[in-house]
mmCIF file of C-alpha atoms in Angstrom:
data_model
loop_
_atom_site.group_PDB
_atom_site.id
_atom_site.type_symbol
_atom_site.label_atom_id
_atom_site.label_comp_id
_atom_site.label_asym_id
_atom_site.label_seq_id
_atom_site.Cartn_x
_atom_site.Cartn_y
_atom_site.Cartn_z
ATOM 1 C CA MET A 19 -14.062 11.149 9.248
ATOM 2 C CA PRO A 20 -13.790 14.615 10.887
ATOM 3 C CA LYS A 21 -15.682 17.427 9.194
ATOM 4 C CA ASN A 22 -13.638 20.333 7.826
ATOM 5 C CA PRO A 23 -14.297 23.485 9.836
ATOM 6 C CA ASP A 24 -16.337 26.226 8.153
ATOM 7 C CA TYR A 25 -13.774 28.981 8.652
ATOM 8 C CA ALA A 26 -16.026 31.626 7.090
ATOM 9 C CA GLU A 27 -18.754 30.877 9.621
ATOM 10 C CA ILE A 28 -16.303 30.613 12.514
ATOM 11 C CA GLY A 29 -14.514 33.812 11.500
ATOM 12 C CA MET A 30 -17.825 35.690 11.275
ATOM 13 C CA SER A 31 -18.740 34.452 14.726
ATOM 14 C CA TYR A 32 -15.404 35.557 16.194
ATOM 15 C CA ALA A 33 -15.537 38.968 14.479
ATOM 16 C CA GLN A 34 -19.147 39.581 15.543
ATOM 17 C CA GLU A 35 -18.555 38.524 19.138
ATOM 18 C CA THR A 36 -15.401 40.643 19.421
ATOM 19 C CA GLN A 37 -17.251 43.597 17.866
ATOM 20 C CA LYS A 38 -20.124 43.040 20.298
ATOM 21 C CA VAL A 39 -17.812 43.117 23.316
ATOM 22 C CA LEU A 40 -16.007 46.241 22.081
ATOM 23 C CA GLY A 41 -19.224 47.942 20.960
ATOM 24 C CA LYS A 42 -21.153 47.257 24.154
ATOM 25 C CA THR A 43 -18.346 48.595 26.330
ATOM 26 C CA LEU A 44 -17.885 51.600 24.059
ATOM 27 C CA MET A 45 -21.628 52.381 24.032
ATOM 28 C CA THR A 46 -21.834 52.133 27.816
ATOM 29 C CA THR A 47 -18.814 54.420 28.185
ATOM 30 C CA ILE A 48 -20.330 57.007 25.827
ATOM 31 C CA GLN A 49 -23.684 56.904 27.623
ATOM 32 C CA GLU A 50 -22.224 57.098 31.115
ATOM 33 C CA LYS A 51 -19.125 59.268 30.636
ATOM 34 C CA GLY A 52 -19.189 60.835 27.153
ATOM 35 C CA VAL A 53 -17.254 60.544 23.904
ATOM 36 C CA VAL A 54 -13.910 61.809 25.271
ATOM 37 C CA GLU A 55 -13.933 59.012 27.839
ATOM 38 C CA ALA A 56 -14.768 56.573 25.032
ATOM 39 C CA VAL A 57 -11.614 57.747 23.224
ATOM 40 C CA LYS A 58 -9.652 56.975 26.394
ATOM 41 C CA PHE A 59 -11.344 53.564 26.579
ATOM 42 C CA CYS A 60 -10.324 52.719 23.017
ATOM 43 C CA ASN A 61 -6.773 53.900 23.655
ATOM 44 C CA GLU A 62 -6.369 51.888 26.861
ATOM 45 C CA ARG A 63 -8.747 48.940 26.623
ATOM 46 C CA ALA A 64 -9.498 48.002 22.990
ATOM 47 C CA TYR A 65 -6.300 45.970 22.548
ATOM 48 C CA PRO A 66 -6.630 44.057 25.836
ATOM 49 C CA LEU A 67 -10.277 43.241 25.070
ATOM 50 C CA THR A 68 -9.448 42.085 21.549
ATOM 51 C CA ASP A 69 -6.495 40.070 22.859
ATOM 52 C CA SER A 70 -8.687 38.386 25.484
ATOM 53 C CA MET A 71 -11.170 37.400 22.769
ATOM 54 C CA ALA A 72 -8.287 36.053 20.649
ATOM 55 C CA THR A 73 -7.057 34.003 23.603
ATOM 56 C CA ASN A 74 -10.595 32.759 24.257
ATOM 57 C CA TYR A 75 -10.977 31.646 20.630
ATOM 58 C CA ASN A 76 -7.383 30.454 20.123
ATOM 59 C CA ALA A 77 -7.024 32.670 17.049
ATOM 60 C CA HIS A 78 -5.123 35.835 16.143
ATOM 61 C CA ILE A 79 -7.695 38.673 15.902
ATOM 62 C CA ARG A 80 -6.849 42.150 14.608
ATOM 63 C CA ARG A 81 -8.694 45.212 13.354
ATOM 64 C CA VAL A 82 -6.680 46.852 10.576
ATOM 65 C CA SER A 83 -7.212 49.828 8.293
ATOM 66 C CA ASP A 84 -5.854 51.633 5.273
ATOM 67 C CA ARG A 85 -6.328 54.835 7.314
ATOM 68 C CA PRO A 86 -5.269 53.798 10.824
ATOM 69 C CA ARG A 87 -5.635 55.845 13.966
ATOM 70 C CA ASN A 88 -3.041 53.769 15.762
ATOM 71 C CA PRO A 89 -0.010 52.794 13.616
ATOM 72 C CA LYS A 90 -0.286 49.264 15.072
ATOM 73 C CA ASN A 91 -3.522 48.886 13.074
ATOM 74 C CA LYS A 92 -1.965 49.601 9.685
ATOM 75 C CA ALA A 93 -3.037 47.026 7.115
ATOM 76 C CA ASP A 94 -0.349 45.053 5.282
ATOM 77 C CA ALA A 95 -0.325 44.703 1.477
ATOM 78 C CA SER A 96 -2.744 41.772 1.292
ATOM 79 C CA GLU A 97 -5.076 43.372 3.834
ATOM 80 C CA LEU A 98 -5.027 46.626 1.816
ATOM 81 C CA ALA A 99 -6.107 44.682 -1.272
ATOM 82 C CA HIS A 100 -8.981 43.111 0.656
ATOM 83 C CA ILE A 101 -10.056 46.505 2.019
ATOM 84 C CA GLU A 102 -10.283 47.754 -1.580
ATOM 85 C CA THR A 103 -12.299 44.688 -2.567
ATOM 86 C CA PHE A 104 -14.782 45.339 0.244
ATOM 87 C CA LYS A 105 -15.008 49.065 -0.584
ATOM 88 C CA LYS A 106 -15.867 48.250 -4.211
ATOM 89 C CA ALA A 107 -18.427 45.632 -3.185
ATOM 90 C CA LEU A 108 -20.112 47.986 -0.726
ATOM 91 C CA ALA A 109 -20.137 50.878 -3.215
ATOM 92 C CA SER A 110 -21.729 48.738 -5.919
ATOM 93 C CA GLY A 111 -24.317 47.226 -3.557
ATOM 94 C CA ASP A 112 -22.931 43.707 -3.855
ATOM 95 C CA THR A 113 -23.470 41.199 -1.087
ATOM 96 C CA ILE A 114 -20.507 41.307 1.294
ATOM 97 C CA VAL A 115 -18.998 37.890 1.915
ATOM 98 C CA PRO A 116 -15.903 37.017 3.934
ATOM 99 C CA ILE A 117 -12.619 36.452 2.147
ATOM 100 C CA LEU A 118 -10.632 33.354 3.105
ATOM 101 C CA SER A 119 -7.102 32.397 2.154
ATOM 102 C CA GLU A 120 -5.069 29.384 3.160
ATOM 103 C CA GLY A 121 -1.357 28.760 3.243
ATOM 104 C CA ASN A 122 1.531 27.709 5.478
ATOM 105 C CA GLY A 123 -0.823 25.818 7.763
ATOM 106 C CA LYS A 124 -2.901 28.924 8.442
ATOM 107 C CA VAL A 125 -6.360 30.077 7.400
ATOM 108 C CA GLN A 126 -6.834 33.825 7.111
ATOM 109 C CA PHE A 127 -10.316 35.377 7.423
ATOM 110 C CA TYR A 128 -11.155 38.950 6.344
ATOM 111 C CA TYR A 129 -14.401 40.878 6.783
ATOM 112 C CA PRO A 130 -15.115 44.622 6.617
ATOM 113 C CA ILE A 131 -15.723 46.990 9.505
ATOM 114 C CA VAL A 132 -18.406 49.367 8.231
ATOM 115 C CA THR A 133 -19.071 52.728 9.871
ATOM 116 C CA GLN A 134 -22.348 53.403 11.617
ATOM 117 C CA ALA A 135 -23.688 56.691 12.967
ATOM 118 C CA LEU A 136 -22.100 56.063 16.394
ATOM 119 C CA CYS A 137 -18.659 55.664 14.800
ATOM 120 C CA LEU A 138 -18.797 59.200 13.415
ATOM 121 C CA ASN A 139 -18.348 60.688 16.909
ATOM 122 C CA CYS A 140 -14.679 59.737 16.592
ATOM 123 C CA HIS A 141 -14.246 58.799 12.918
ATOM 124 C CA GLY A 142 -16.442 61.378 11.195
ATOM 125 C CA THR A 143 -15.767 64.881 9.988
ATOM 126 C CA PRO A 144 -14.071 67.290 12.404
ATOM 127 C CA GLY A 145 -16.371 70.220 13.146
ATOM 128 C CA LYS A 146 -19.420 68.373 11.821
ATOM 129 C CA THR A 147 -19.857 65.012 13.531
ATOM 130 C CA MET A 148 -16.816 65.292 15.814
ATOM 131 C CA ALA A 149 -16.836 67.654 18.798
ATOM 132 C CA PRO A 150 -13.819 69.948 19.390
ATOM 133 C CA ASP A 151 -12.900 68.264 22.707
ATOM 134 C CA VAL A 152 -12.884 64.861 20.988
ATOM 135 C CA ILE A 153 -10.686 66.173 18.166
ATOM 136 C CA GLN A 154 -8.277 67.683 20.685
ATOM 137 C CA HIS A 155 -8.067 64.488 22.721
ATOM 138 C CA LEU A 156 -7.551 62.343 19.617
ATOM 139 C CA SER A 157 -4.761 64.617 18.376
ATOM 140 C CA GLN A 158 -2.977 64.256 21.724
ATOM 141 C CA LEU A 159 -3.256 60.460 21.771
ATOM 142 C CA TYR A 160 -2.761 59.905 18.042
ATOM 143 C CA PRO A 161 -0.716 62.691 16.438
ATOM 144 C CA ASP A 162 -0.653 60.829 13.097
ATOM 145 C CA ASP A 163 -4.372 59.931 13.129
ATOM 146 C CA GLN A 164 -5.707 59.093 9.669
ATOM 147 C CA ALA A 165 -9.022 57.610 10.821
ATOM 148 C CA THR A 166 -11.354 60.591 10.371
ATOM 149 C CA GLY A 167 -13.473 61.917 7.541
ATOM 150 C CA TYR A 168 -15.754 58.899 7.266
ATOM 151 C CA ALA A 169 -19.485 58.907 6.590
ATOM 152 C CA SER A 170 -21.971 56.190 7.532
ATOM 153 C CA ASP A 171 -21.789 52.943 5.608
ATOM 154 C CA GLU A 172 -18.148 53.170 4.560
ATOM 155 C CA VAL A 173 -15.467 50.512 5.000
ATOM 156 C CA ARG A 174 -13.250 51.813 7.802
ATOM 157 C CA GLY A 175 -11.103 48.704 7.993
ATOM 158 C CA ILE A 176 -11.341 44.948 8.243
ATOM 159 C CA TRP A 177 -11.268 42.127 10.710
ATOM 160 C CA SER A 178 -8.178 40.054 10.064
ATOM 161 C CA ILE A 179 -8.359 36.710 11.855
ATOM 162 C CA VAL A 180 -5.793 33.929 11.577
ATOM 163 C CA PHE A 181 -6.556 30.301 12.454
ATOM 164 C CA ASP A 182 -4.010 27.530 12.819
ATOM 165 C CA ALA A 183 -5.340 24.967 10.316
ATOM 166 C CA SER A 184 -3.720 22.101 12.241
ATOM 167 C CA LYS A 185 -5.923 22.833 15.250
ATOM 168 C CA SER A 186 -9.674 22.565 15.123
ATOM 169 C CA PRO A 187 -11.312 25.837 16.216
ATOM 170 C CA ASP A 188 -13.834 25.576 19.012
#
């Protein structure tokens, strides 16, 4: 009898690997070319990299937020509820565990994206952790940017990964 997939474990693996690919490329860009170039990287390359990971894993992988920079990353109602759940858990020091839901032949995985010091270059406080040239570039690319004002260790969004339950993930 086939074993049921551990979607929490698989989802964590997919989220971590996608984050690793994005983070490594972002870190290299910052080190070699600076934060403004990293903003350009995110604007031009984050979606294609995430999409290539989704194709590789045969899953739908998104990063969504209640305060999106790009309107395409706006969380839907259920994702907003999960963001609030993760914010409360983080604030109270609870152990963060993935949220899974199943329905319509799909399994949905959610896990928070938590800010680190590096994130504050582009998601921190303008004039404090964000340089003026970065702020200017962000305002040109994202006139409705809501993704600033964060401190370290805050939930900035979530990974939202959808699996087709009829297909066994790799």
